[in-house]
Amino acid sequence: MNRSRKWALAMLAGLAAASVAIAQASFDFMPDGGTQTLERLVASGALRTGDVAGRKAREQEWQTILRDADPSLDDKGVSTLASYLAVNMPVQAPAPAGGWPADGKQLAIANCQFCHSFFTGYLVHDRDTEGWRAIFKSPFHMELPMTPAERETFSRYSAINMPIPYDDVPEDLRF
């Protein structure tokens, strides 16, 4: 890859990351990707940051921990957060300003809408985890500036939470 292409991809990644915070409010119709639920559980005292950040566990173990921590979480919420934690933990203590690794929702918002319709290119796709992993084999997706953990986080989130019903997507994002 030539230098100007690398620079352009780096700039796009920076813009995409910066836009996540700005764009997040308009994507409230999408299920939480993990970090919001995690931060809510930490803020309520149901989980402790150090216990989560320093723990390595399989998805099923995280599901048990999460159900015990907050029995009011629905199955999709538990599955989404458990898959996020299984892929991304342990980490060094997160940065004070919510520095957890990006979750599936954040990664989708940051990476999917710059080249194609967010609705037809992402929100209405019904794939399993392997189907979502497979998208990264196409040349234009291979070059997305995402780590293997981010690709796995995105794939698991998408398999659990997509497709989103047509009527749940705001009109201005439908096509």
C-alpha positions as a printed Julia matrix, in Angstrom:
175×3 Matrix{Float64}:
   0.0     0.0    0.0
   1.47    3.36  -0.97
   2.17    6.15   1.5
  -0.73    8.4    0.41
  -3.21    5.51   0.73
  -1.92    4.72   4.22
  -2.21    8.38   5.18
  -5.75    8.56   3.8
  -6.77    5.43   5.73
  -5.19    6.8    8.9
  -7.08   10.08   8.47
 -10.33    8.22   7.82
  -9.78    6.14  10.97
  -9.19    9.3   12.99
 -12.28   10.99  11.63
 -14.33    7.87  12.19
 -13.18    7.57  15.79
 -13.91   11.24  16.44
 -17.35   10.93  14.89
 -18.37    8.07  17.18
 -18.9    10.34  20.16
 -20.79   12.88  18.07
 -22.86   10.33  16.17
 -23.7     8.1   19.14
 -26.81   10.05  20.16
 -28.46    9.58  16.77
 -27.93    5.83  16.94
 -29.86    5.23  20.14
 -32.17    2.9   18.23
 -29.33    0.35  18.02
 -28.81   -2.1   20.88
 -25.98   -1.24  23.24
 -22.67   -2.68  22.16
 -21.4    -3.49  25.64
 -19.59   -0.48  27.02
 -22.76    1.41  28.02
 -24.07   -1.61  29.91
 -20.66   -2.22  31.46
 -20.37    1.4   32.59
 -23.91    1.28  34.0
 -23.09   -1.9   35.98
 -19.86   -0.38  37.28
 -21.61    2.88  38.24
 -24.31    0.97  40.13
 -21.72   -1.09  42.01
 -22.91   -4.36  40.47
 -19.43   -4.85  38.95
 -16.05   -3.37  39.84
 -13.79   -1.94  37.15
 -10.7    -3.75  38.4
 -12.49   -7.1   38.59
 -13.72   -6.78  35.02
 -10.6    -5.24  33.46
  -8.3    -7.84  35.0
 -10.39  -10.95  34.37
 -10.05  -13.46  31.55
 -13.16  -15.58  31.12
 -15.04  -17.41  28.39
 -18.34  -16.02  27.13
 -20.43  -18.49  29.14
 -18.59  -17.57  32.34
 -19.21  -13.88  31.69
 -22.9   -14.63  31.12
 -23.13  -16.22  34.57
 -21.28  -13.32  36.17
 -23.53  -10.77  34.45
 -26.77  -12.55  35.33
 -25.66  -12.65  38.97
 -24.58   -8.99  38.87
 -27.86   -7.73  37.39
 -30.74  -10.19  36.96
 -32.75   -7.5   35.14
 -30.49   -7.66  32.05
 -32.28   -9.24  29.07
 -30.77  -12.16  27.14
 -29.49  -10.02  24.25
 -27.9    -7.57  26.66
 -26.19  -10.38  28.56
 -25.02  -12.04  25.33
 -23.76   -8.78  23.85
 -21.81   -7.75  26.94
 -20.51  -11.28  27.62
 -19.17  -11.6   24.07
 -17.58   -8.14  24.31
 -15.88   -9.04  27.6
 -14.73  -12.46  26.37
 -12.95  -10.86  23.43
 -11.58   -7.72  25.1
 -10.69   -8.66  28.68
  -8.32   -8.57  30.42
  -7.09   -5.05  29.68
  -4.96   -2.62  31.56
  -7.17   -0.4   33.71
  -9.35    1.65  31.34
  -8.62    5.33  30.93
 -10.58    7.63  33.27
 -12.83    8.97  30.48
 -14.45    5.6   29.73
 -11.47    4.17  27.92
 -12.79    0.65  27.49
 -12.02   -0.95  24.11
 -14.52   -0.01  21.41
 -17.64   -2.15  21.39
 -19.53   -3.57  18.41
 -21.96   -0.69  18.11
 -19.17    1.89  18.23
 -17.17   -0.05  15.64
 -20.17   -0.32  13.3
 -20.91    3.4   13.55
 -17.25    4.28  13.01
 -16.61    1.96  10.07
 -19.74    1.02   8.14
 -21.37    4.18   6.9
 -18.6     5.89   5.01
 -18.6     3.6    1.97
 -22.18    2.34   1.75
 -25.63    2.83   3.17
 -25.64    2.02   6.87
 -29.14    0.59   6.49
 -28.76   -1.64   3.43
 -25.08   -2.35   4.02
 -25.34   -3.23   7.7
 -28.53   -2.83   9.73
 -30.71   -5.26   7.75
 -28.17   -8.07   7.32
 -28.98  -11.35   9.04
 -25.72  -13.3    9.45
 -24.19  -15.55  12.04
 -20.82  -14.71  13.57
 -18.91  -16.5   10.83
 -20.9   -14.63   8.19
 -19.91  -11.32   9.76
 -16.26  -12.43  10.05
 -16.32  -13.27   6.34
 -16.96   -9.66   5.32
 -13.39   -8.84   6.32
 -12.11  -11.1    3.54
 -13.25   -8.68   0.83
 -10.5    -6.31  -0.37
 -12.26   -3.1    0.69
 -13.0    -4.46   4.19
  -9.51   -5.94   4.62
  -8.11   -2.43   4.62
 -10.3    -1.15   7.43
  -8.02   -0.01  10.26
  -9.36   -2.53  12.8
  -7.46   -4.94  15.03
  -8.34   -8.65  15.08
 -10.06   -8.11  18.46
 -12.12   -5.24  17.02
 -13.16   -7.38  14.04
 -14.22  -10.17  16.38
 -16.06   -7.74  18.67
 -17.89   -6.27  15.66
 -18.75   -9.73  14.28
 -20.16  -11.05  17.54
 -22.16   -7.89  18.24
 -23.6    -7.93  14.73
 -24.57  -11.6   14.88
 -26.44  -11.04  18.16
 -28.12   -7.74  17.29
 -28.67   -7.56  13.52
 -30.93   -7.26  11.64
 -32.81   -4.39  13.18
 -36.5    -4.28  12.25
 -37.3    -1.76   9.53
 -39.66    0.3   11.7
 -37.03    0.62  14.46
 -34.61    2.44  12.15
 -35.14    6.21  11.89
 -36.47    7.25   8.47
 -33.41    9.34   7.63
 -31.19    6.25   7.97
 -33.32    3.78   6.01
 -31.71    4.02   2.59
